[in-house]
Short mmCIF file of C-alpha atoms in Angstrom, two decimals:
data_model
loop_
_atom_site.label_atom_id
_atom_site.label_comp_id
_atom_site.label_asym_id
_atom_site.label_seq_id
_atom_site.Cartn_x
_atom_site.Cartn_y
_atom_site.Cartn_z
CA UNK A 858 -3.87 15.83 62.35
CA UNK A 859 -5.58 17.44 59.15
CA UNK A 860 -5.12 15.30 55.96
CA UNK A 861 -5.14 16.70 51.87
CA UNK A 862 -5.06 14.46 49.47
CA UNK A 863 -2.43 13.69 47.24
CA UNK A 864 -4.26 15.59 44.17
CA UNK A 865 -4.21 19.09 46.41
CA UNK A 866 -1.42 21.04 46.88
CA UNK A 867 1.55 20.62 47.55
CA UNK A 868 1.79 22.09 50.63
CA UNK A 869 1.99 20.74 54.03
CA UNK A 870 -0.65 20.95 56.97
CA UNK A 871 0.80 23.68 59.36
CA UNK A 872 0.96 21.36 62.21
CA UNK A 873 3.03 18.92 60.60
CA UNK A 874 5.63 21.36 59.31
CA UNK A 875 6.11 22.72 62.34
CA UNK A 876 6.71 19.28 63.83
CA UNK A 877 9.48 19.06 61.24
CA UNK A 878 11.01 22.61 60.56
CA UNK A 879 10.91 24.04 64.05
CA UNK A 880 13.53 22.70 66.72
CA UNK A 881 11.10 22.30 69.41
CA UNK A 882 9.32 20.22 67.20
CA UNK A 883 12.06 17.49 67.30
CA UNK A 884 11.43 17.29 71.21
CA UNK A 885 8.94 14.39 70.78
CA UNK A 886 10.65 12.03 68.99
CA UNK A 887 7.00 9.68 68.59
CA UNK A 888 4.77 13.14 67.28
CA UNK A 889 8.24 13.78 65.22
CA UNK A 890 8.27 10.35 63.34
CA UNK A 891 4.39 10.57 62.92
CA UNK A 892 5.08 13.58 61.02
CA UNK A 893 7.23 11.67 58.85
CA UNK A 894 4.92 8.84 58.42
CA UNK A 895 1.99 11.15 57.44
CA UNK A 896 4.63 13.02 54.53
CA UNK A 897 5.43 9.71 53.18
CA UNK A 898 2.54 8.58 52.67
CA UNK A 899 0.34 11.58 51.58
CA UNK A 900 2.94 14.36 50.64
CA UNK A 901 6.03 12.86 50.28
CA UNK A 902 6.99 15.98 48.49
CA UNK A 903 5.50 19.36 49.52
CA UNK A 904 6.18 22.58 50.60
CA UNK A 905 6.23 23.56 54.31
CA UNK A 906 5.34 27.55 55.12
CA UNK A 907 6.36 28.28 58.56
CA UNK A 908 6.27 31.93 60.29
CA UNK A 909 9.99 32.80 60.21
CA UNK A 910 11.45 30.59 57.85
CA UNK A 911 12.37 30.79 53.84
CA UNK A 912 9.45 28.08 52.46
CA UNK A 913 11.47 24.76 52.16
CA UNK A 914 9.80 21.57 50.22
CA UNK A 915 10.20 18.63 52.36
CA UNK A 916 11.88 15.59 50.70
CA UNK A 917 11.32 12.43 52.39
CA UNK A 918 11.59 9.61 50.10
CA UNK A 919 14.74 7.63 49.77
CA UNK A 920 14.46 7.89 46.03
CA UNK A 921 14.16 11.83 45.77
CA UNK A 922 17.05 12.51 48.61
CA UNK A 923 19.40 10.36 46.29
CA UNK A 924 17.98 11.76 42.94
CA UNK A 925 19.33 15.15 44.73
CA UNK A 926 22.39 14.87 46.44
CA UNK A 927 23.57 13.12 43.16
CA UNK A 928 23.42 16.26 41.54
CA UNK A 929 25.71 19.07 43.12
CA UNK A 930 25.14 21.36 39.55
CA UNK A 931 21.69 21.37 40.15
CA UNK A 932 20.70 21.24 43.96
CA UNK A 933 23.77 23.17 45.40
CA UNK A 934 24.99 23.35 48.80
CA UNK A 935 26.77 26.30 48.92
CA UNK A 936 25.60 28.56 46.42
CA UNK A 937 26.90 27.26 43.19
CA UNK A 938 29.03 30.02 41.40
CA UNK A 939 27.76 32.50 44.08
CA UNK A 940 29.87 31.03 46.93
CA UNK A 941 27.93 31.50 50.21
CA UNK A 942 24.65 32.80 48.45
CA UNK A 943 23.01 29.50 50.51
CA UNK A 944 22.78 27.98 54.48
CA UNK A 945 22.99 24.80 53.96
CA UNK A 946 21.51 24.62 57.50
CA UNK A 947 18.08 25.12 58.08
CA UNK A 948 17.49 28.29 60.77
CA UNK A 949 15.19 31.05 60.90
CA UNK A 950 15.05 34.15 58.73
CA UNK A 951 16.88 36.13 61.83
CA UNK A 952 19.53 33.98 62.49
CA UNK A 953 20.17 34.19 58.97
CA UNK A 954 19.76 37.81 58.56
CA UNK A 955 22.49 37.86 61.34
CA UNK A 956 24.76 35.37 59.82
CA UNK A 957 24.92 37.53 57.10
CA UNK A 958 25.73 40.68 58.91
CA UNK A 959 28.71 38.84 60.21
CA UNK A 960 30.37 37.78 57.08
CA UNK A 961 28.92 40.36 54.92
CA UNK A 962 26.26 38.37 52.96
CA UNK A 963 27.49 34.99 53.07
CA UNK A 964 26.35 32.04 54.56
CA UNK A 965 30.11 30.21 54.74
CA UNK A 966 30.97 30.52 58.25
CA UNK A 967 33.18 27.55 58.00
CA UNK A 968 35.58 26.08 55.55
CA UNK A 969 34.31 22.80 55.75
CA UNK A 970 32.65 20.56 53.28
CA UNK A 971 28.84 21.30 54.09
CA UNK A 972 29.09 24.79 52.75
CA UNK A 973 31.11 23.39 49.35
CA UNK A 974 30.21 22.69 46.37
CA UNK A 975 32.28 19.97 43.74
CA UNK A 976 34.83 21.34 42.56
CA UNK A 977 35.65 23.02 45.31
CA UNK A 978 34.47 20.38 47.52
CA UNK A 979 36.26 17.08 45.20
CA UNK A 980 39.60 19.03 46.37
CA UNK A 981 39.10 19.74 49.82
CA UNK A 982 37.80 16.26 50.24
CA UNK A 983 40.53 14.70 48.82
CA UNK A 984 43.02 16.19 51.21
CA UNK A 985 42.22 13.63 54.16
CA UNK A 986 40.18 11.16 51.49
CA UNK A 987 42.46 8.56 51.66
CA UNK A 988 42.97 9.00 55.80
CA UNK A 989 39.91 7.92 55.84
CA UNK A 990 39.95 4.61 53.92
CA UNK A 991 39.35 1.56 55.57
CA UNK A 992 42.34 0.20 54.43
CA UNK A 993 44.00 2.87 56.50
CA UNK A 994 41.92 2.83 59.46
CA UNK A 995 42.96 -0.83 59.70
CA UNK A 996 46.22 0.58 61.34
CA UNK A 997 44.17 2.38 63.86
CA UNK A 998 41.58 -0.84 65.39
CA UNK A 999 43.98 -2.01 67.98
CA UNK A 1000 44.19 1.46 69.67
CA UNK A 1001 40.34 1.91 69.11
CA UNK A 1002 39.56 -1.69 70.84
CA UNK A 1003 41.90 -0.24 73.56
CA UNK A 1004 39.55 2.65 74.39
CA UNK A 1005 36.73 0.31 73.93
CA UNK A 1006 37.84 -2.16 76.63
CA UNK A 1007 38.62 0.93 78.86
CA UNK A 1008 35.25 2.52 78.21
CA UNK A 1009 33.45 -0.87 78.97
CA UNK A 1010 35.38 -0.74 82.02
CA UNK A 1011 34.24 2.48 83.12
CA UNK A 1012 31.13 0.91 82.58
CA UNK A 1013 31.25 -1.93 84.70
CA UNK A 1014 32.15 0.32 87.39
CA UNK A 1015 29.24 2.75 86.77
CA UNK A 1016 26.61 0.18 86.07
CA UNK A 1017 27.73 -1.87 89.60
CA UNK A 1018 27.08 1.37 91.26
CA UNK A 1019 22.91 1.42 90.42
CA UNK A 1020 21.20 3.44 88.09
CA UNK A 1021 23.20 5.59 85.41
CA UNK A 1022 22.44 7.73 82.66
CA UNK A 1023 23.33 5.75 79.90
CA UNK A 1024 24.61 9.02 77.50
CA UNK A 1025 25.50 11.54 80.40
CA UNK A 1026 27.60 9.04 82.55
CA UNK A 1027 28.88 6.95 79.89
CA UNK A 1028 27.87 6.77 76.17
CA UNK A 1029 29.28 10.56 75.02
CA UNK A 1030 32.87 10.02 76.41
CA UNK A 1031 33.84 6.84 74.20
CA UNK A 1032 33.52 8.14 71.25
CA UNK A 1033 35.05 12.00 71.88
CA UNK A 1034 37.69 9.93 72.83
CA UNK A 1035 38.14 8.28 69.89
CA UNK A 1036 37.76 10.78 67.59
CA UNK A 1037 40.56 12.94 69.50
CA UNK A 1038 43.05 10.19 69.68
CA UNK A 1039 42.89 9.57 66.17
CA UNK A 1040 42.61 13.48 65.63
CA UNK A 1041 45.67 14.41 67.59
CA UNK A 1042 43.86 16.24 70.42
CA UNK A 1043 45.44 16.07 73.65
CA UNK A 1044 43.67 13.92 76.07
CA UNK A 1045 43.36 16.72 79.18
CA UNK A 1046 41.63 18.98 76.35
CA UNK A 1047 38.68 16.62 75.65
CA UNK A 1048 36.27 18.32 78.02
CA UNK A 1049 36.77 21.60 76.05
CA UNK A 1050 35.76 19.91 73.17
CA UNK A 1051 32.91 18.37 74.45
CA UNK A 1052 31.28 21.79 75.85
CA UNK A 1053 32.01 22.90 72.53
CA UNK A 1054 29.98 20.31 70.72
CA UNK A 1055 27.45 20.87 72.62
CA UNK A 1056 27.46 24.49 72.31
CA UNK A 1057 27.65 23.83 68.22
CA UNK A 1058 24.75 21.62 68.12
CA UNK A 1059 22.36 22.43 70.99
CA UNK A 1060 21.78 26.25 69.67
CA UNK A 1061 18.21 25.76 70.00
CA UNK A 1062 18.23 23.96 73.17
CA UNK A 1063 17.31 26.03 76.39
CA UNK A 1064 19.09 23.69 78.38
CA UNK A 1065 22.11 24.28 76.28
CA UNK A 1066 22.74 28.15 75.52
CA UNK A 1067 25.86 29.23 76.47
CA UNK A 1068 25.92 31.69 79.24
CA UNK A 1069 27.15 34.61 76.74
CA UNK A 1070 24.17 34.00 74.60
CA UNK A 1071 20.42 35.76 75.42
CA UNK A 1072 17.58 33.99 73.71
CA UNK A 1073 16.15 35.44 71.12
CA UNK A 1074 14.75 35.30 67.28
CA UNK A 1075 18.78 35.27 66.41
CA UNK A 1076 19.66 33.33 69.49
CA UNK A 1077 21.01 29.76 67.91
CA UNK A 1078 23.11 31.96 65.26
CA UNK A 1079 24.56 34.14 68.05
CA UNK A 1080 25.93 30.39 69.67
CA UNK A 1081 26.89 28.95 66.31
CA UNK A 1082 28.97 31.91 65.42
CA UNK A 1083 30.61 32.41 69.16
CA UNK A 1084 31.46 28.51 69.22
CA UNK A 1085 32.81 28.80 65.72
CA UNK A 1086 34.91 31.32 66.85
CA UNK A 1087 36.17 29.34 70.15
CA UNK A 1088 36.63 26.40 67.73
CA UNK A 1089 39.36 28.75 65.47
CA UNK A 1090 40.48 29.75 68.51
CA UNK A 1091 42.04 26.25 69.73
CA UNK A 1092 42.64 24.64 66.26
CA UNK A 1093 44.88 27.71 65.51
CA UNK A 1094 47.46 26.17 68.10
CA UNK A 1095 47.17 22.59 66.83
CA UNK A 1096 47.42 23.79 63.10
CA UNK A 1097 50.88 25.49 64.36
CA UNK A 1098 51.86 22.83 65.90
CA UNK A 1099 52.03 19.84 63.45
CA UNK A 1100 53.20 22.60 60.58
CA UNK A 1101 56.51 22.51 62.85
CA UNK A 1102 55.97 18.74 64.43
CA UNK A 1103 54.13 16.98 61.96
CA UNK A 1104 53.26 12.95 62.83
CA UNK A 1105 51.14 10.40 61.41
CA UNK A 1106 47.66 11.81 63.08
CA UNK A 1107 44.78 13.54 61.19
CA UNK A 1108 45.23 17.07 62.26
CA UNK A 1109 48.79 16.80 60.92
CA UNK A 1110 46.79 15.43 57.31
CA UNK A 1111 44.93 18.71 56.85
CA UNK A 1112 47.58 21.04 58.71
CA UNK A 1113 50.37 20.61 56.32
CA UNK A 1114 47.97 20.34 52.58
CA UNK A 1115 49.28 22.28 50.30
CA UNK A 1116 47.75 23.77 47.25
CA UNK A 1117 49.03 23.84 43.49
CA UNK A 1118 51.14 26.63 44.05
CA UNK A 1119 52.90 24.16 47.05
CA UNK A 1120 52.01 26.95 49.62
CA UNK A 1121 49.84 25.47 52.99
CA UNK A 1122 46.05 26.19 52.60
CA UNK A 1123 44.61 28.38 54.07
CA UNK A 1124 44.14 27.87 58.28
CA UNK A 1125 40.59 28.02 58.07
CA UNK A 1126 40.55 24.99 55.81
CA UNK A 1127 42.34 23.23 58.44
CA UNK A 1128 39.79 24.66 61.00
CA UNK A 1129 37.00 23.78 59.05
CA UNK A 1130 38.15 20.10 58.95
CA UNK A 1131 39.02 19.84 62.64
CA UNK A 1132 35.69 21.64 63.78
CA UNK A 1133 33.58 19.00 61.60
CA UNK A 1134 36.17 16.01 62.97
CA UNK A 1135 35.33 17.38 66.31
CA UNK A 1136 31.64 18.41 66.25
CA UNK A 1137 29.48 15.83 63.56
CA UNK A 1138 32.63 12.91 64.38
CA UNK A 1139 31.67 11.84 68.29
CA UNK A 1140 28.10 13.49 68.94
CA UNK A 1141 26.59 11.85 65.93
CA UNK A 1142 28.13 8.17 67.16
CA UNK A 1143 27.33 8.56 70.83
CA UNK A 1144 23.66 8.92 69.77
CA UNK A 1145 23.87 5.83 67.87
CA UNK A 1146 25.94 4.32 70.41
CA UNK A 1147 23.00 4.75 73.50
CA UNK A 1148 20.28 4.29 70.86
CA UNK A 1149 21.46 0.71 69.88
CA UNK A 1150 21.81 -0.53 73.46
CA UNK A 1151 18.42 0.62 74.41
CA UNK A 1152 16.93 -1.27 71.15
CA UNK A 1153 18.87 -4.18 72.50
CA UNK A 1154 17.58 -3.74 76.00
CA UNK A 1155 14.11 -3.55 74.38
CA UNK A 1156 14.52 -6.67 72.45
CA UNK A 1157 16.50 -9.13 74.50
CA UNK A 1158 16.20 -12.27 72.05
CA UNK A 1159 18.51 -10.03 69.39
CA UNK A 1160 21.06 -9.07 72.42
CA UNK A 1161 21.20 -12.89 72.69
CA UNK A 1162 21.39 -13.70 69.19
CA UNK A 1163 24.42 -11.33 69.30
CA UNK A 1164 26.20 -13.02 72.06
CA UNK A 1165 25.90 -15.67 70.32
CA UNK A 1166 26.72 -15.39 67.08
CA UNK A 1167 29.03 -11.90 67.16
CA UNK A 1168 29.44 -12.13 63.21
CA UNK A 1169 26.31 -10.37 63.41
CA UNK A 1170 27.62 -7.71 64.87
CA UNK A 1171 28.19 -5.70 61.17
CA UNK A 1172 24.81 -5.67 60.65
CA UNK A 1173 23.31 -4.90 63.87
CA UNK A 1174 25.56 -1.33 63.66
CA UNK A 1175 24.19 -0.50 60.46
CA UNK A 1176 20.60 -0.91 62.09
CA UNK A 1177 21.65 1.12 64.67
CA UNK A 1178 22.78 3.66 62.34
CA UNK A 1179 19.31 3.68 60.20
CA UNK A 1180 17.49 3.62 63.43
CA UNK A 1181 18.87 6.70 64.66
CA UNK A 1182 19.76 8.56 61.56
CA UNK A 1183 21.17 11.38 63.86
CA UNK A 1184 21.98 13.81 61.18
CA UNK A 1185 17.88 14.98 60.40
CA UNK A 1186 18.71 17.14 57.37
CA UNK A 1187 20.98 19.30 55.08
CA UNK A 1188 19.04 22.28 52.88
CA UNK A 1189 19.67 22.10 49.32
CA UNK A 1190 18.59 25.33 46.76
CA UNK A 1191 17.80 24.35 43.06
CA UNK A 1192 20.01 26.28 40.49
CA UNK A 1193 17.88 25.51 38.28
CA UNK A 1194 13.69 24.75 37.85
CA UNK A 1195 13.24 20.63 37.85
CA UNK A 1196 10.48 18.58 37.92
CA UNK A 1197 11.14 16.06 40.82
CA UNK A 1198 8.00 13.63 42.00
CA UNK A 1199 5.60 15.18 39.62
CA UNK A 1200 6.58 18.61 41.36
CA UNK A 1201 7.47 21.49 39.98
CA UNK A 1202 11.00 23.18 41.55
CA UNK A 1203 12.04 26.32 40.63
CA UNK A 1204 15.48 28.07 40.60
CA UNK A 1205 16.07 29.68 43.60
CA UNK A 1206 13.83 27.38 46.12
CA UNK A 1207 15.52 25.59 49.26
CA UNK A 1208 14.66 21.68 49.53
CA UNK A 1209 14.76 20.15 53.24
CA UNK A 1210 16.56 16.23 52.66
CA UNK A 1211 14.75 14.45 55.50
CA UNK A 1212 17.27 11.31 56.39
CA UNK A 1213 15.33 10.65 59.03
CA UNK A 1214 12.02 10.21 56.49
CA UNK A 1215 14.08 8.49 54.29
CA UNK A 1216 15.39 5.73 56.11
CA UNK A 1217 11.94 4.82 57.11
CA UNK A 1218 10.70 5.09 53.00
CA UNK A 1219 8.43 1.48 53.27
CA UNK A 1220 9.24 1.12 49.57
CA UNK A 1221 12.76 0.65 50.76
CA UNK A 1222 13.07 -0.61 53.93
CA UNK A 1223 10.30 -3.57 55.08
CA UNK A 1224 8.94 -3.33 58.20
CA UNK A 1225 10.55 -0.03 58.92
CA UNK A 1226 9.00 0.24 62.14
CA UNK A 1227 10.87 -2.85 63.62
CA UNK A 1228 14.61 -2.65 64.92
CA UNK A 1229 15.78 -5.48 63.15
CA UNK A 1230 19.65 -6.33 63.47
CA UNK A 1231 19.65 -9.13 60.87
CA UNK A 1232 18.11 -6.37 58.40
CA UNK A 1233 20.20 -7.30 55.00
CA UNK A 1234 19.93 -5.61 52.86
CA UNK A 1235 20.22 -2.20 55.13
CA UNK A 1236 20.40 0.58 51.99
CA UNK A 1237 20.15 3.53 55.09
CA UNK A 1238 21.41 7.13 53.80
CA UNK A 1239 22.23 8.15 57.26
CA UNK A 1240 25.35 9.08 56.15
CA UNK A 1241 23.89 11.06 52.91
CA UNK A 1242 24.55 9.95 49.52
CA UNK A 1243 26.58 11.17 46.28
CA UNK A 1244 29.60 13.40 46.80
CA UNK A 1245 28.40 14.92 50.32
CA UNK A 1246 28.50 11.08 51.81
CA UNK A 1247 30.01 11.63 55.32
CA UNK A 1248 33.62 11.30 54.84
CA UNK A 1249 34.16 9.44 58.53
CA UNK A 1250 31.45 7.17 58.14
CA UNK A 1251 33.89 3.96 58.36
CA UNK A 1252 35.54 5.73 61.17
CA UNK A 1253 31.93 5.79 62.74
CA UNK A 1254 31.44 2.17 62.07
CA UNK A 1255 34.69 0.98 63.19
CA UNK A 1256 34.52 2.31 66.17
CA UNK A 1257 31.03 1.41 66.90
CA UNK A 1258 31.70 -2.12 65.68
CA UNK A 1259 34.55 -2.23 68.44
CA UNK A 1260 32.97 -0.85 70.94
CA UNK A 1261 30.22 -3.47 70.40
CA UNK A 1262 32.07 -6.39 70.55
CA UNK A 1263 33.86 -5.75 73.74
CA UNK A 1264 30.43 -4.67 75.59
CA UNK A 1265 28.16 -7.27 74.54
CA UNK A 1266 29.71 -9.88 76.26
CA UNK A 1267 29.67 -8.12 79.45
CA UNK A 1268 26.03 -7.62 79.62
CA UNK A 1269 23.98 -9.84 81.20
CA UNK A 1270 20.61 -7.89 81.84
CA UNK A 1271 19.22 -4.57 81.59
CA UNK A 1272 16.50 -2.36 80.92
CA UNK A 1273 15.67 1.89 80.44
CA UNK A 1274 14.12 2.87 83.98
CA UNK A 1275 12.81 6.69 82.61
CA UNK A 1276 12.46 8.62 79.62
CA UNK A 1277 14.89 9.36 77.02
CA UNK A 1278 15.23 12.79 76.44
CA UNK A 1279 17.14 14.22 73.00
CA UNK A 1280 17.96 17.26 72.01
CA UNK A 1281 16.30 20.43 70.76
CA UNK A 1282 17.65 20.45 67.17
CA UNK A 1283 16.20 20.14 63.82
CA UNK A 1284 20.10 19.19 62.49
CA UNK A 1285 22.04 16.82 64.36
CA UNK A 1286 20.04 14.98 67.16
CA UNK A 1287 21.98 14.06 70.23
CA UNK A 1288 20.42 12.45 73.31
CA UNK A 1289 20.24 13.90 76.37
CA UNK A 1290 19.26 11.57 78.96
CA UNK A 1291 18.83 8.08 79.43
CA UNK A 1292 18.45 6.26 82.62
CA UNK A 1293 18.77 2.44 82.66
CA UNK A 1294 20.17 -0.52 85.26
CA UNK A 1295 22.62 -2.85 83.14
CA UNK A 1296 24.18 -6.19 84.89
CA UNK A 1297 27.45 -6.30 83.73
CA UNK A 1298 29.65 -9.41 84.21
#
């Protein structure tokens, strides 16, 4: 790879942005965290200029990522004032330009949090804020450990069988699960879900474009917008519903929230919830789910430590999470110019948050390189930081925690047996294969 120095320019080497910006360039997860490395340590803020996209400086450090998400006034989300003037997701110039033919100039396909800013975003928020409490979620662990001891059984069945693939056969259904039983989903309508999540977040994936969708320049907009649409589609009946039969699940929560003048919301506030629920809520965990078996396959000493010792448990979830870091990035626009790292930002220019970068910063995170499920303290920002922190992330952890300590009791070898294959997606990074043989007692 080309190197500048750090007194140059600030703008990256073309091969390195494209690792980063373009989708396909997230195919190679080893060339992908190389690019990362490099940033950090020579251009840990620059600007990447890649045919097709709006120039976007890369932000890698841990520092700078919090320094911006702390500041919603300055490095907006949605547009500030000018609600929709900004993707918050980072796509190509055509996609965009057909987003925007769509809704008439606005980037707010959904009325869900990503595409708010505070105030706006403090009161949608707060509708299911304290839902998502761990004090509430309390009430929900013996129905979660349920599903866990059912999945591991599943698992015991699979495994006994020979080789599986750990996320196709296995790993993705857990936590869809999950998040629809706690949602309110019925049970014989999970597998529509989960060909809609992968619709919503494999838009740049060849292997999955929906059938209704050619490839092209505006292809991964085309699927976004179509799966929104099949999204509204099904929530509309569930929003309905608990308006006449409300009960103590979360689609009832954001249903029946009423604003100031005590009239419901809007539907597509309660579709904007359910679609992120039901899209960023399983595919995110079942990534970190298959991700932190295979590191304990790879390092067998810290699958026995675990066995062991299962208070460790906590921790070794958190690793998993900063060792994943599924969601890659969010786009932020300045409102306003700002000197951040020495750099110069100017109103009006888009700023990629690399999580992925971030939660490998070496001034934050010691031997970043190693999977270490002891690491304390673990100050990962896979779940983002300042008001735009991932509402379900103690939903994530709970049920990952569970899931955890009903498995690793059960396993008494294993090991990956082919490659691990992940999505083609600069956003949300889902894996697609990975074979292994587990002994399960």
């Amino acid at each position: 790879m080309s190197t500048v120095t750090k007194s140059e320019n600030a703008i990256v080497p073309d091969e390195i942005a494209k690792q980063i910006v373009l989708p396909e360039g997230h195919r190679d997860e080893t060339k992908l965290y190389a690019a990362y490395d490099w940033l950090l340590e020579n251009a840990p803020l620059a600007q990447a200029h890649v045919e097709g996209y709006d120039p976007l400086w890369l932000v890698t450090k841990h520092a700078d990522i919090q320094e911006v998400e702390k500041q919603p006034q300055i490095f907006t989300n949605g547009g500030g004032e000018n609600k929709g003037a900004h993707n918050p997701i980072v796509v190509n110039q055509a996609g965009e330009e057909f987003t925007k033919q769509l809704t008439g100039g606005s980037f707010r396909v959904l009325e869900t949090l990503t595409y708010l800013d505070p105030p706006e975003h403090t009161s949608v928020k707060n509708i299911a804020l304290d839902w998502f409490r761990p004090a509430n979620l309390k009430q929900w662990e013996d129905r979660v450990r349920e599903l866990a001891k059912e999945s591991v059984a599943d698992l015991r069945e699979k495994a006994a069988a020979g080789e599986l693939d750990l996320i196709k056969d296995w790993a993705i259904f857990y936590p869809l699960h999950v998040i629809m039983t706690l949602c309110g989903v019925p049970e014989e309508d999970e597998p529509r879900m989960m060909a809609l999540t992968q619709d919503f977040f494999g838009t740049a994936d060849p292997d999955q474009k929906r059938d209704d969708v050619e490839l092209s320049p505006d292809a991964a907009a085309k699927q976004w917008v179509a799966t929104i649409q099949d999204f509204y589609a099904y929530f509309d009946a569930i929003v309905e519903d608990r308006r006449a039969n409300p009960t103590d699940d979360l689609a009832t929560i954001v249903s029946v929230a009423r604003g100031e003048d005590g009239e419901y919301l809007p539907k597509e506030v309660a579709y904007g919830y359910l679609v992120a629920i039901a899209t960023a809520g399983h595919d995110t965990t079942s990534a970190t789910l298959t991700t932190g078996i295979q590191a304990l396959l790879e390092h067998p000493e810290q699958l026995k430590a675990l066995q062991e010792d299962p208070s460790g448990i906590p921790n070794f979830v958190n690793e998993a999470i900063r060792w994943t870091s599924p969601v890659k990035q969010f786009t932020r626009q300045a409102l306003e110019d700002y000197e951040l790292r020495g750099q110069k930002i100017k109103k009006g220019d888009r700023l990629l948050t690399l999580y992925q970068a971030a939660n490998r910063d070496p001034e934050v995170f010691e031997d970043y390189e190693t999977f270490d499920s002891t690491r304390r303290p673990n100050k990962h920002i896979a779940f983002g930081y300042g008001p735009h922190m991932c509402i379900g992330q103690h939903v994530a952890k709970l049920e990952l925690r569970v899931m955890f300590e009903e498995l690793l009791p059960h396993i008494v070898s294993g090991e990956v047996t082919g490659e691990r294959k992940v999505v083609q997606t600069n956003f949300v990074g889902g894996v697609k294969n990975l074979p292994v043989k587990l002994e399960l007692k």
